[in-house]
Tab-separated table of C-alpha atoms and ligand atoms in Angstrom:
chain	number	residue	atom	x	y	z
L	1	MET	CA	-4.080	-68.113	-87.927
L	2	THR	CA	-2.156	-64.842	-87.940
L	3	THR	CA	0.099	-63.414	-90.606
L	4	ASP	CA	3.063	-61.071	-90.185
L	5	THR	CA	1.062	-58.130	-91.359
L	6	GLU	CA	-1.775	-58.581	-88.880
L	7	THR	CA	-2.087	-56.481	-85.795
L	8	ARG	CA	-1.845	-58.498	-82.643
L	9	SER	CA	-2.888	-57.670	-79.110
L	10	CYS	CA	-0.695	-57.882	-76.047
L	11	ASP	CA	-1.118	-56.842	-72.435
L	12	LEU	CA	2.159	-55.002	-72.149
L	13	LEU	CA	4.756	-53.645	-74.586
L	14	ILE	CA	8.037	-52.540	-73.015
L	15	GLU	CA	10.266	-50.443	-75.333
L	16	ALA	CA	13.893	-50.069	-74.145
L	17	GLY	CA	17.051	-48.423	-75.500
L	18	TRP	CA	18.575	-51.788	-75.141
L	19	VAL	CA	17.339	-55.336	-74.616
L	20	VAL	CA	19.942	-57.724	-73.145
L	21	PRO	CA	18.344	-61.180	-73.661
L	22	VAL	CA	21.208	-63.108	-72.051
L	23	GLU	CA	20.324	-65.944	-74.441
L	24	PRO	CA	21.714	-65.814	-77.026
L	25	HIS	CA	24.944	-65.017	-75.161
L	26	ALA	CA	26.670	-61.656	-75.471
L	27	VAL	CA	23.991	-59.972	-77.556
L	28	VAL	CA	22.718	-56.459	-77.010
L	29	LEU	CA	19.590	-55.466	-79.066
L	30	GLU	CA	19.337	-51.728	-79.596
L	31	ASP	CA	15.993	-50.015	-79.673
L	32	HIS	CA	13.972	-53.218	-79.098
L	33	ALA	CA	10.654	-54.095	-77.478
L	34	VAL	CA	9.354	-56.938	-75.557
L	35	ALA	CA	5.699	-57.898	-75.997
L	36	VAL	CA	3.932	-59.715	-73.104
L	37	ARG	CA	0.648	-61.573	-73.015
L	38	GLY	CA	-0.775	-63.651	-70.259
L	39	GLY	CA	2.469	-63.192	-68.138
L	40	ALA	CA	4.690	-64.621	-70.854
L	41	ILE	CA	6.978	-63.004	-73.440
L	42	VAL	CA	5.387	-63.297	-76.864
L	43	ASP	CA	7.809	-61.310	-79.014
L	44	VAL	CA	11.193	-59.533	-78.972
L	45	LEU	CA	11.547	-57.142	-81.900
L	46	PRO	CA	12.663	-53.726	-83.006
L	47	ILE	CA	10.528	-50.862	-81.550
L	48	ALA	CA	9.317	-49.585	-84.903
L	49	GLU	CA	8.098	-53.054	-85.905
L	50	ALA	CA	6.490	-53.707	-82.569
L	51	ARG	CA	4.438	-50.433	-82.774
L	52	SER	CA	2.971	-51.490	-86.079
L	53	ARG	CA	2.444	-55.148	-85.170
L	54	TYR	CA	1.051	-54.919	-81.610
L	55	ARG	CA	-1.898	-53.163	-80.133
L	56	ALA	CA	-0.905	-53.113	-76.426
L	57	ALA	CA	-3.207	-52.470	-73.475
L	58	GLU	CA	-0.163	-50.757	-71.912
L	59	THR	CA	3.048	-49.471	-73.291
L	60	VAL	CA	6.109	-48.574	-71.264
L	61	SER	CA	8.800	-46.664	-72.916
L	62	ARG	CA	12.290	-46.409	-71.429
L	63	PRO	CA	14.627	-45.038	-74.183
L	64	GLU	CA	17.487	-44.625	-71.646
L	65	ALA	CA	17.146	-48.043	-70.029
L	66	ALA	CA	18.463	-51.641	-70.601
L	67	LEU	CA	15.876	-54.284	-70.210
L	68	ILE	CA	17.415	-57.445	-68.613
L	69	PRO	CA	15.968	-60.641	-67.232
L	70	GLY	CA	15.123	-60.405	-63.469
L	71	MET	CA	18.115	-61.408	-61.335
L	72	VAL	CA	17.866	-64.732	-59.469
L	73	ASN	CA	19.279	-64.602	-55.958
L	74	ALA	CA	20.303	-68.299	-55.801
L	75	HIS	CA	21.004	-68.457	-52.070
L	76	THR	CA	19.307	-66.442	-49.362
L	77	HIS	CA	17.972	-66.673	-45.835
L	78	ASN	CA	15.550	-63.754	-46.156
L	79	PRO	CA	13.935	-63.918	-42.693
L	80	MET	CA	17.393	-62.944	-41.386
L	81	THR	CA	17.050	-59.565	-43.146
L	82	LEU	CA	15.755	-58.550	-39.576
L	83	LEU	CA	19.247	-59.550	-38.286
L	84	ARG	CA	21.181	-57.273	-40.645
L	85	GLY	CA	24.213	-56.060	-38.737
L	86	ILE	CA	23.623	-57.627	-35.321
L	87	ALA	CA	27.157	-59.110	-35.341
L	88	ASP	CA	29.912	-58.384	-37.768
L	89	ASP	CA	33.662	-58.938	-38.211
L	90	LEU	CA	33.744	-62.412	-36.711
L	91	PRO	CA	34.677	-65.854	-38.118
L	92	LEU	CA	31.968	-68.160	-39.254
L	93	MET	CA	31.595	-70.491	-36.230
L	94	GLU	CA	31.978	-67.782	-33.616
L	95	TRP	CA	29.473	-65.544	-35.542
L	96	LEU	CA	27.034	-68.470	-35.903
L	97	GLN	CA	27.262	-70.047	-32.473
L	98	GLY	CA	28.013	-67.047	-30.386
L	99	HIS	CA	25.668	-64.493	-31.954
L	100	ILE	CA	23.278	-65.501	-34.745
L	101	TRP	CA	21.908	-68.765	-33.239
L	102	PRO	CA	21.192	-67.395	-29.754
L	103	VAL	CA	19.362	-64.340	-31.115
L	104	GLU	CA	17.509	-66.328	-33.622
L	105	ALA	CA	16.428	-68.872	-31.025
L	106	ALA	CA	14.837	-65.918	-29.124
L	107	VAL	CA	12.886	-64.432	-31.966
L	108	ILE	CA	12.238	-67.126	-34.547
L	109	GLY	CA	8.640	-67.932	-35.398
L	110	PRO	CA	6.109	-67.315	-38.086
L	111	GLN	CA	5.956	-63.516	-37.478
L	112	PHE	CA	9.714	-63.190	-37.620
L	113	VAL	CA	9.791	-65.118	-40.928
L	114	GLU	CA	6.904	-63.199	-42.408
L	115	ASP	CA	8.211	-59.714	-41.519
L	116	GLY	CA	11.804	-60.543	-42.590
L	117	ILE	CA	10.738	-61.844	-45.917
L	118	THR	CA	8.385	-58.907	-46.582
L	119	LEU	CA	11.224	-56.477	-45.999
L	120	ALA	CA	13.533	-58.594	-48.184
L	121	ILE	CA	11.022	-58.755	-51.066
L	122	ALA	CA	10.803	-54.908	-51.058
L	123	GLU	CA	14.644	-54.663	-51.031
L	124	MET	CA	15.029	-57.244	-53.784
L	125	LEU	CA	12.442	-55.695	-55.989
L	126	ARG	CA	14.083	-52.346	-55.729
L	127	GLY	CA	17.335	-53.979	-56.680
L	128	GLY	CA	16.089	-55.852	-59.797
L	129	THR	CA	15.769	-59.286	-58.194
L	130	THR	CA	12.679	-61.278	-59.101
L	131	CYS	CA	13.308	-64.788	-57.794
L	132	ALA	CA	14.921	-66.083	-54.603
L	133	ASN	CA	16.191	-69.498	-53.571
L	134	GLU	CA	15.316	-69.568	-49.867
L	135	ASN	CA	16.874	-71.630	-47.079
L	136	TYR	CA	15.261	-71.148	-43.832
L	137	PHE	CA	12.724	-72.427	-41.287
L	138	PHE	CA	8.885	-72.164	-41.622
L	139	PRO	CA	8.741	-72.646	-45.332
L	140	ASP	CA	4.973	-72.733	-45.053
L	141	VAL	CA	5.050	-68.982	-44.053
L	142	GLN	CA	7.813	-68.224	-46.567
L	143	ALA	CA	5.830	-69.675	-49.475
L	144	ALA	CA	2.592	-67.825	-48.440
L	145	VAL	CA	4.433	-64.462	-48.203
L	146	TYR	CA	6.214	-64.858	-51.523
L	147	LYS	CA	2.949	-65.871	-53.083
L	148	ARG	CA	1.007	-62.982	-51.596
L	149	HIS	CA	3.511	-60.514	-53.182
L	150	GLY	CA	3.655	-62.308	-56.494
L	151	PHE	CA	7.359	-63.020	-56.104
L	152	ARG	CA	8.943	-66.128	-57.547
L	153	ALA	CA	10.722	-68.384	-55.134
L	154	ARG	CA	11.908	-71.783	-54.237
L	155	VAL	CA	11.466	-72.153	-50.566
L	156	GLY	CA	13.727	-74.744	-48.840
L	157	LEU	CA	12.301	-77.657	-46.761
L	158	PRO	CA	14.816	-77.556	-43.884
L	159	VAL	CA	16.478	-80.686	-42.486
L	160	ILE	CA	18.914	-80.363	-39.604
L	161	ASP	CA	19.984	-82.899	-36.937
L	162	PHE	CA	18.769	-80.964	-33.927
L	163	PRO	CA	15.434	-79.669	-32.700
L	164	THR	CA	14.401	-76.177	-33.784
L	165	ALA	CA	11.225	-74.049	-33.631
L	166	TRP	CA	10.224	-75.687	-36.947
L	167	ALA	CA	10.573	-79.379	-35.904
L	168	GLN	CA	11.697	-81.537	-33.035
L	169	SER	CA	12.853	-84.686	-34.653
L	170	SER	CA	13.947	-86.138	-37.982
L	171	ASP	CA	10.512	-87.538	-38.519
L	172	GLU	CA	8.950	-84.245	-37.863
L	173	TYR	CA	11.274	-82.477	-40.297
L	174	PHE	CA	10.329	-84.841	-43.018
L	175	ASP	CA	6.651	-84.946	-42.290
L	176	ARG	CA	6.407	-81.209	-42.376
L	177	ALA	CA	8.535	-81.096	-45.583
L	178	GLY	CA	6.034	-83.349	-47.225
L	179	GLU	CA	3.056	-81.249	-46.052
L	180	VAL	CA	4.549	-78.065	-47.364
L	181	HIS	CA	5.532	-79.709	-50.819
L	182	ASP	CA	2.076	-81.050	-51.244
L	183	LEU	CA	0.534	-77.631	-50.650
L	184	TRP	CA	2.760	-75.930	-53.322
L	185	ARG	CA	3.585	-78.694	-55.813
L	186	ASP	CA	1.568	-77.140	-58.748
L	187	ASP	CA	2.040	-73.470	-57.982
L	188	PRO	CA	3.352	-71.451	-60.977
L	189	LEU	CA	5.258	-69.063	-58.761
L	190	VAL	CA	6.393	-70.726	-55.608
L	191	ALA	CA	8.136	-74.207	-55.479
L	192	THR	CA	9.992	-76.137	-52.938
L	193	ALA	CA	13.390	-77.763	-52.570
L	194	PHE	CA	15.004	-79.903	-49.907
L	195	ALA	CA	17.344	-77.711	-47.793
L	196	PRO	CA	19.558	-79.740	-45.500
L	197	HIS	CA	21.554	-77.140	-43.730
L	198	ALA	CA	25.070	-78.518	-44.331
L	199	PRO	CA	27.085	-81.671	-44.291
L	200	TYR	CA	28.263	-80.967	-40.810
L	201	THR	CA	24.740	-80.662	-39.394
L	202	VAL	CA	22.989	-83.607	-41.168
L	203	SER	CA	23.530	-87.258	-40.684
L	204	ASP	CA	24.078	-89.929	-43.400
L	205	ALA	CA	20.623	-91.436	-42.539
L	206	ASN	CA	18.947	-88.031	-43.150
L	207	PHE	CA	20.807	-87.484	-46.357
L	208	GLU	CA	19.803	-90.866	-47.632
L	209	ARG	CA	16.148	-90.041	-46.860
L	210	ILE	CA	16.549	-86.710	-48.781
L	211	ARG	CA	17.992	-88.411	-51.812
L	212	MET	CA	15.216	-90.892	-51.969
L	213	LEU	CA	12.426	-88.199	-51.557
L	214	ALA	CA	14.132	-85.664	-53.876
L	215	ASP	CA	14.244	-88.348	-56.643
L	216	GLN	CA	10.597	-89.237	-56.058
L	217	LEU	CA	9.334	-85.745	-55.820
L	218	ASP	CA	11.719	-84.329	-58.539
L	219	LEU	CA	13.062	-81.645	-56.160
L	220	PRO	CA	16.471	-79.924	-56.020
L	221	VAL	CA	18.655	-80.287	-52.901
L	222	HIS	CA	19.994	-76.880	-51.717
L	223	LEU	CA	22.860	-76.920	-49.101
L	224	HIS	CA	25.884	-75.132	-47.839
L	225	THR	CA	29.030	-77.089	-48.522
L	226	HIS	CA	32.793	-76.730	-48.658
L	227	GLU	CA	32.224	-73.290	-47.062
L	228	THR	CA	35.478	-73.226	-45.143
L	229	ALA	CA	38.689	-75.213	-44.866
L	230	GLN	CA	37.684	-76.165	-41.283
L	231	GLU	CA	34.446	-77.841	-42.528
L	232	VAL	CA	36.509	-79.960	-44.886
L	233	ALA	CA	39.140	-80.839	-42.187
L	234	ASP	CA	36.340	-81.663	-39.726
L	235	SER	CA	34.562	-83.991	-42.232
L	236	ILE	CA	37.824	-85.839	-42.925
L	237	LYS	CA	38.276	-86.378	-39.195
L	238	LEU	CA	34.667	-87.442	-38.570
L	239	HIS	CA	33.849	-89.401	-41.794
L	240	GLY	CA	37.175	-90.039	-43.348
L	241	GLN	CA	35.981	-88.170	-46.409
L	242	ARG	CA	35.709	-84.705	-47.756
L	243	PRO	CA	32.119	-83.432	-47.764
L	244	LEU	CA	31.667	-83.703	-51.453
L	245	ALA	CA	32.972	-87.209	-51.521
L	246	ARG	CA	30.684	-88.126	-48.553
L	247	LEU	CA	27.782	-86.593	-50.501
L	248	ASP	CA	28.690	-88.537	-53.512
L	249	ARG	CA	28.836	-91.837	-51.466
L	250	LEU	CA	25.272	-90.881	-50.365
L	251	GLY	CA	24.182	-90.409	-54.001
L	252	LEU	CA	23.599	-86.700	-53.770
L	253	VAL	CA	26.163	-85.369	-56.258
L	254	THR	CA	23.781	-85.069	-59.188
L	255	ASP	CA	22.193	-82.383	-61.419
L	256	ARG	CA	19.641	-81.822	-58.459
L	257	LEU	CA	22.434	-80.491	-56.160
L	258	ILE	CA	22.605	-76.768	-55.538
L	259	ALA	CA	25.948	-76.546	-53.806
L	260	VAL	CA	26.374	-73.164	-52.039
L	261	HIS	CA	29.875	-71.613	-51.354
L	262	MET	CA	32.288	-74.350	-52.546
L	263	THR	CA	35.285	-72.293	-51.583
L	264	GLN	CA	37.480	-75.410	-51.063
L	265	LEU	CA	37.646	-77.465	-54.353
L	266	THR	CA	40.249	-79.725	-55.856
L	267	ASP	CA	40.528	-79.924	-59.669
L	268	ALA	CA	39.059	-83.484	-59.437
L	269	GLU	CA	36.056	-82.126	-57.436
L	270	ILE	CA	35.517	-79.396	-59.995
L	271	GLU	CA	35.578	-82.033	-62.731
L	272	LEU	CA	33.115	-84.234	-60.779
L	273	CYS	CA	30.644	-81.199	-60.470
L	274	ALA	CA	30.928	-80.633	-64.195
L	275	GLN	CA	30.279	-84.332	-65.088
L	276	ARG	CA	27.284	-84.590	-62.762
L	277	GLY	CA	25.643	-81.300	-63.684
L	278	VAL	CA	25.953	-79.750	-60.128
L	279	SER	CA	25.087	-76.136	-59.866
L	280	VAL	CA	27.388	-74.044	-57.707
L	281	VAL	CA	26.094	-70.836	-56.008
L	282	HIS	CA	28.800	-68.362	-55.548
L	283	CYS	CA	28.294	-66.022	-52.560
L	284	PRO	CA	31.401	-63.832	-52.793
L	285	GLU	CA	30.533	-61.146	-50.275
L	286	SER	CA	29.443	-63.581	-47.611
L	287	ASN	CA	32.685	-65.661	-48.097
L	288	LEU	CA	34.822	-62.412	-47.993
L	289	LYS	CA	33.062	-61.014	-44.887
L	290	LEU	CA	33.419	-64.229	-42.987
L	291	ALA	CA	36.853	-64.933	-44.412
L	292	SER	CA	35.614	-68.281	-45.431
L	293	GLY	CA	37.859	-68.597	-48.578
L	294	PHE	CA	37.416	-68.139	-52.300
L	295	CYS	CA	35.278	-69.999	-54.622
L	296	PRO	CA	37.249	-70.836	-57.865
L	297	ALA	CA	34.506	-69.239	-60.042
L	298	CYS	CA	36.756	-69.096	-63.134
L	299	LYS	CA	37.838	-72.686	-62.964
L	300	LEU	CA	34.204	-73.848	-62.435
L	301	HIS	CA	33.082	-71.697	-65.402
L	302	HIS	CA	35.730	-73.045	-67.721
L	303	ALA	CA	35.002	-76.612	-66.568
L	304	GLY	CA	31.376	-76.089	-67.649
L	305	VAL	CA	29.896	-76.086	-64.211
L	306	ASN	CA	26.713	-74.080	-63.970
L	307	LEU	CA	27.544	-71.013	-61.944
L	308	ALA	CA	24.904	-69.018	-60.038
L	309	ILE	CA	25.162	-66.075	-57.707
L	310	GLY	CA	23.627	-65.608	-54.261
L	311	THR	CA	23.897	-62.907	-51.560
L	312	ASP	CA	23.467	-65.236	-48.635
L	313	GLY	CA	21.502	-63.984	-45.739
L	314	CYS	CA	21.492	-60.287	-44.759
L	315	ALA	CA	23.315	-61.290	-41.407
L	316	SER	CA	26.456	-62.189	-43.365
L	317	ASN	CA	26.519	-59.749	-46.344
L	318	ASN	CA	24.739	-57.315	-45.261
L	319	ASP	CA	22.421	-56.654	-48.176
L	320	LEU	CA	20.446	-58.313	-50.939
L	321	ASP	CA	22.015	-56.281	-53.768
L	322	MET	CA	22.542	-58.658	-56.726
L	323	PHE	CA	24.171	-55.820	-58.709
L	324	GLY	CA	26.847	-55.448	-56.053
L	325	GLU	CA	27.201	-59.228	-55.568
L	326	THR	CA	27.670	-59.794	-59.351
L	327	ARG	CA	30.328	-57.099	-59.622
L	328	THR	CA	32.132	-58.534	-56.601
L	329	ALA	CA	31.918	-62.017	-58.290
L	330	ALA	CA	33.363	-60.713	-61.513
L	331	LEU	CA	36.152	-58.860	-59.711
L	332	LEU	CA	37.058	-61.523	-57.336
L	333	ALA	CA	37.153	-64.204	-60.106
L	334	LYS	CA	39.906	-62.244	-61.773
L	335	ALA	CA	41.943	-61.867	-58.542
L	336	VAL	CA	41.518	-65.556	-57.653
L	337	ALA	CA	42.432	-66.760	-61.216
L	338	ASP	CA	45.175	-64.192	-61.532
L	339	ASP	CA	43.551	-63.514	-64.974
L	340	ALA	CA	41.859	-60.203	-65.927
L	341	SER	CA	39.754	-62.027	-68.489
L	342	ALA	CA	38.073	-64.361	-65.870
L	343	LEU	CA	34.242	-64.137	-65.615
L	344	ASP	CA	33.798	-61.408	-68.213
L	345	ALA	CA	30.768	-58.984	-67.875
L	346	PHE	CA	28.412	-61.063	-70.123
L	347	SER	CA	29.214	-64.316	-68.252
L	348	ALA	CA	28.794	-62.584	-64.843
L	349	LEU	CA	25.358	-61.328	-65.924
L	350	ARG	CA	24.468	-64.844	-67.168
L	351	ALA	CA	25.417	-66.264	-63.765
L	352	ALA	CA	23.172	-63.791	-62.026
L	353	THR	CA	20.203	-64.617	-64.252
L	354	LEU	CA	20.113	-67.746	-66.351
L	355	GLY	CA	22.684	-69.501	-64.171
L	356	GLY	CA	20.508	-68.886	-61.175
L	357	ALA	CA	17.432	-70.056	-63.089
L	358	ARG	CA	19.158	-73.243	-64.134
L	359	ALA	CA	20.348	-73.955	-60.571
L	360	LEU	CA	16.756	-73.692	-59.288
L	361	GLY	CA	15.455	-75.911	-62.215
L	362	PHE	CA	13.564	-72.855	-63.578
L	363	GLU	CA	15.605	-72.446	-66.786
L	364	THR	CA	12.650	-73.194	-69.088
L	365	ARG	CA	10.651	-70.541	-67.359
L	366	ILE	CA	12.900	-67.586	-66.525
L	367	GLY	CA	16.495	-66.363	-66.711
L	368	SER	CA	16.494	-64.926	-70.231
L	369	ILE	CA	14.459	-62.796	-72.496
L	370	GLU	CA	13.129	-65.344	-74.859
L	371	ILE	CA	9.719	-66.001	-76.469
L	372	GLY	CA	7.666	-68.387	-74.261
L	373	LYS	CA	9.434	-67.545	-71.026
L	374	GLN	CA	7.717	-65.691	-68.140
L	375	ALA	CA	8.001	-61.978	-68.255
L	376	ASP	CA	10.216	-61.508	-65.274
L	377	LEU	CA	11.841	-58.263	-66.475
L	378	VAL	CA	13.898	-55.379	-65.095
L	379	CYS	CA	14.556	-51.984	-66.565
L	380	VAL	CA	17.767	-50.462	-65.535
L	381	ASP	CA	18.174	-46.675	-66.151
L	382	LEU	CA	21.527	-46.164	-67.726
L	383	GLY	CA	20.810	-42.430	-68.428
L	384	GLN	CA	22.084	-41.414	-65.089
L	385	LEU	CA	25.479	-39.732	-64.887
L	386	GLU	CA	27.053	-42.556	-62.939
L	387	THR	CA	26.759	-44.741	-66.125
L	388	GLN	CA	27.782	-42.105	-68.665
L	389	PRO	CA	29.203	-42.063	-71.284
L	390	LEU	CA	27.592	-45.362	-72.388
L	391	HIS	CA	30.354	-47.080	-74.387
L	392	HIS	CA	29.272	-50.643	-73.549
L	393	VAL	CA	25.853	-51.521	-71.992
L	394	VAL	CA	26.854	-54.783	-70.257
L	395	SER	CA	30.094	-53.351	-69.036
L	396	GLN	CA	28.085	-50.530	-67.440
L	397	LEU	CA	25.561	-53.071	-65.919
L	398	ILE	CA	28.241	-55.093	-64.262
L	399	TYR	CA	30.977	-52.703	-63.477
L	400	ALA	CA	29.292	-49.273	-62.902
L	401	THR	CA	25.599	-49.631	-62.212
L	402	GLY	CA	24.130	-49.391	-58.771
L	403	ARG	CA	20.845	-51.049	-57.810
L	404	HIS	CA	19.238	-47.571	-57.331
L	405	GLN	CA	19.233	-47.362	-61.145
L	406	VAL	CA	16.599	-50.142	-61.328
L	407	SER	CA	13.515	-48.231	-62.523
L	408	ASP	CA	10.815	-50.877	-63.344
L	409	VAL	CA	10.306	-54.497	-62.461
L	410	TRP	CA	7.734	-57.068	-63.657
L	411	ILE	CA	7.167	-60.661	-62.340
L	412	ALA	CA	5.182	-62.838	-64.846
L	413	GLY	CA	4.114	-59.667	-66.470
L	414	ALA	CA	2.707	-58.032	-63.369
L	415	ALA	CA	4.266	-54.578	-62.458
L	416	LYS	CA	6.090	-54.707	-59.050
L	417	LEU	CA	8.067	-51.504	-59.375
L	418	ARG	CA	7.196	-48.422	-61.491
L	419	GLN	CA	9.708	-45.611	-61.868
L	420	ARG	CA	11.233	-46.695	-58.476
L	421	VAL	CA	7.985	-46.835	-56.674
L	422	LEU	CA	6.883	-50.186	-55.313
L	423	VAL	CA	3.447	-51.019	-56.731
L	424	ASP	CA	1.812	-52.594	-53.741
L	425	MET	CA	4.135	-52.259	-50.855
L	426	ASP	CA	4.241	-49.471	-48.296
L	427	VAL	CA	7.865	-48.415	-47.646
L	428	GLN	CA	7.077	-46.350	-44.566
L	429	ALA	CA	5.159	-49.299	-42.925
L	430	LEU	CA	8.059	-51.609	-43.749
L	431	ILE	CA	10.545	-49.249	-42.060
L	432	ALA	CA	8.270	-48.865	-38.987
L	433	ASN	CA	8.033	-52.645	-38.621
L	434	ALA	CA	11.840	-53.131	-39.026
L	435	ARG	CA	12.286	-50.547	-36.254
L	436	GLN	CA	9.944	-52.431	-33.991
L	437	TRP	CA	12.061	-55.585	-34.569
L	438	ARG	CA	15.225	-53.599	-33.716
L	439	GLY	CA	13.616	-52.787	-30.322
L	440	ARG	CA	12.734	-56.335	-29.654
L	441	ILE	CA	16.159	-57.658	-30.509
L	442	ALA	CA	17.866	-54.946	-28.510
L	443	ALA	CA	15.747	-55.789	-25.498
L	444	LEU	CA	17.259	-59.293	-25.536
L	445	GLY	CA	20.157	-57.362	-23.874
L	446	ARG	CA	22.981	-59.550	-25.329
O	501	ZN	ZN1	23.757	-69.384	-46.392
C-alpha cells in the first residue's frame, strides 16, 4: 500500500512546459510531468508535486517543450520510402500502372522491404510518429524490422487477386497471412491486420474469406476504398454497386474496417460509417497530389465517424511528416466544408493520435497521455523562433510547428530520439544505403 505522502520510484520522469494529454479533450496542462514505469504511464501531475513524490531513475526536463502522445500514421506503405519521387505529377492509374508497379516488380523482395522500412522508421521517429499502420507485401519482414527497432506497428496481411512476389494464388495469400499472424499474435508492440489492397483488386470470394477470418482472429481490415470517382464508377459498372455497398453486402462494413481515402461519399454512406463504427483514414496530401478528390473530413467528424490521419506511401506524398499531414488535413477540411471552424486544432491533433490509435484497435494502449497507457511520448520544442510568441500551444502545434522541432521520442518508455539524435540508428549508414538503392533503381533504365 502506498499513501500520497510516500516517495515512489519510477524509471523516467519527463517534465515539460506543457502536457497535451489529448484525453480529456482540449486540455493543456502547464508545467506538468509524466512518470513512467515498466513502459507505461503511471502518473501525470504538476512538476513540483512530481519532484517530491517520485524518485526517478532518469529525469528529462524540457521547459520549452510540449509533450504530446506519439503520432499514429494510420496508413503507410513504408517499403516504398525507397521509391520517393520516382514518378510525380501523374493521375492515380497512370502513376500506379505505368510507373510504380513496373519498378516495384523489379526490386521487390525482403531486402527492399527491410531497407525501406528502416529508412522510414528513422524518418518517422524524427517527426514524432511512434506507430504505423502498414500495408505492403512481406509482412513477415516488416514485423521483424519494426520489432527490432522497438517501433509500434500493425502490419497488413496482403490479399490481392493477382500473383506477386509475396504469394502466387489466393490460397497462398491466406496461408501466409495465417503464418505471420500466428507468429505475432501475442506481441506487445507488433500486431497484424488483413490488408486487402482495394475493392477493385479483390474478388467477392476473397473478401468473404477475409470477413470470416477477421472475425475469428479478431483483426481489423485495412483497405483503400472510394479513393477516386473512377473507382466508384467502375464498381457500379462491374458489380452494380458502389464499393461501400458491395463491402456491406459482403459483411465488411463494421467497426473492424479501416477505410482509407474515402474521397467519394454520400451523406447516407457517411451515416452508415458512423452507425457501424468504421474508422476513416484521411490521407489529404496523397489525395491532393494524385488529384483523387477530397475526403469530407468535417462531415465525417460531425457525424461521429472516427477520423485518423495517414501519409500514405512516400511514392505519393512524398514524405512521412505527420505534422505536415495534420496541418494539411485541418486546412483542407475548412476549404472543403467552406467553414473556417471545421476540424479545429484540438480535433486535428486528436485525429493524428487517438483517432489513429482507435482505428488500429490500439486505443486502450496508446493515443493519449493517460495513466495505464503505454509511454509512447513526443517532446516538441516550442521555444524556437518559428513558434514564437507562444499564445496558444495547440494552435502552434497544428498550424506552425515543423517536424524538425521534435526533440525527444519514447516508445513504451524506451528512448528512441534524444535531443534530435536517434538513439540506436546510424543516419549516415541509412543515407548510404538509400543512395545504393537510387543506383539500383536508376539502372533499371526506365
Ligand atoms: Zn495507400
